[in-house]
Short mmCIF file of C-alpha atoms in Angstrom, two decimals:
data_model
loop_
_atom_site.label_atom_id
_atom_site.label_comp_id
_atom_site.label_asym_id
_atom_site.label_seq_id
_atom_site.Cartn_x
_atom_site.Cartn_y
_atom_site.Cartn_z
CA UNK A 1 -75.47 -5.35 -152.42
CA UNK A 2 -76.69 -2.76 -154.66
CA UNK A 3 -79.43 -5.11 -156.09
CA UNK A 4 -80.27 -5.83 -152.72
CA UNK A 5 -80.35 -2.77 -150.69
CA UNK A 6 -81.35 -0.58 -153.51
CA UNK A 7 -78.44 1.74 -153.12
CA UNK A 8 -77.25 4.06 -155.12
CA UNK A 9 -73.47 3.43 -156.30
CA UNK A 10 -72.19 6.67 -153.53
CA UNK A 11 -73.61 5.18 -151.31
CA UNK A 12 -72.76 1.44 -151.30
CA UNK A 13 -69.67 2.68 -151.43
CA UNK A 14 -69.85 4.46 -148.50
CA UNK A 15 -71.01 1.56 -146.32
CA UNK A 16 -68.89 1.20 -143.34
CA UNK A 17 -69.27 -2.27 -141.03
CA UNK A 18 -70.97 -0.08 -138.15
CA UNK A 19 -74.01 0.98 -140.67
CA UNK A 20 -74.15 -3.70 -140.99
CA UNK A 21 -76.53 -5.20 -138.80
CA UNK A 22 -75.92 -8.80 -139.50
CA UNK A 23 -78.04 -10.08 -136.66
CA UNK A 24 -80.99 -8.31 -137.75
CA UNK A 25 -80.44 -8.48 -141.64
CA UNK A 26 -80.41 -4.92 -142.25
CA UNK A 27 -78.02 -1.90 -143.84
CA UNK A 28 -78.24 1.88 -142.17
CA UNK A 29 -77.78 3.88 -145.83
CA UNK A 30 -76.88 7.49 -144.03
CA UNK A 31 -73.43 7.81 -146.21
CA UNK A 32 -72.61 8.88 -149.75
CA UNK A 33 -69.17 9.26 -151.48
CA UNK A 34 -68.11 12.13 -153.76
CA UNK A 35 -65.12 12.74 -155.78
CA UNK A 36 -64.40 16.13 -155.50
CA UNK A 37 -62.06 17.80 -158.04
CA UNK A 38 -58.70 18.94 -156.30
CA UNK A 39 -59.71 17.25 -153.23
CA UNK A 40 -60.88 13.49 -153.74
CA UNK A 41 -63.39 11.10 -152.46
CA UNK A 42 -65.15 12.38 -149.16
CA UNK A 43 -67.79 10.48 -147.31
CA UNK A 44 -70.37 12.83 -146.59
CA UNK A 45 -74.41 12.40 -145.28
CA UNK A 46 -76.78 11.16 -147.19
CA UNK A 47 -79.44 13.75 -147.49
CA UNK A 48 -82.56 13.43 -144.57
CA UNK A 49 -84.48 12.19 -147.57
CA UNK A 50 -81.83 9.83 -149.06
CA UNK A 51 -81.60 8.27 -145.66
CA UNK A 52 -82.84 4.19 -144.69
CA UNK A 53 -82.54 0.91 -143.44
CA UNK A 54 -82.65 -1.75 -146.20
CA UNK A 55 -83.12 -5.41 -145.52
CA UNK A 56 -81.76 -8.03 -147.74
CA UNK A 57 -82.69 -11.23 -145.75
CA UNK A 58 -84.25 -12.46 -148.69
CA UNK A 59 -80.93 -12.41 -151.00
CA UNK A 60 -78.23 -13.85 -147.95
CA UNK A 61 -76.58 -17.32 -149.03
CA UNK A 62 -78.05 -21.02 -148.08
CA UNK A 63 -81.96 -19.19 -147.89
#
């Protein structure tokens, strides 16, 4: 996925089903996760600039 999509390791992470669009063969990248001493992982937003929509249609089995 991260060869795919280009995403950063936070933010594959972060991917949740509702950011999948299977039909449509793309990824919404709009999350990031963060270990944060004393507190743990948090999904947060990706910054306005750190957010898009990757396709990966050419990497999905049986193509």
């Amino acid at each position: 996925m991260m060869l795919a999509a280009g995403c950063r390791i936070g933010e594959c992470l972060a991917i949740g089903w509702s950011e999948v669009d299977l039909h449509e063969s793309t990824v919404d990248v709009c999350w990031r996760l963060v270990r944060r001493t004393g507190v743990g992982l948090l999904r947060l937003s990706s910054t306005k600039s750190g957010r898009r929509a990757s396709g990966w249609s050419r990497f999905r089995a049986g193509q």
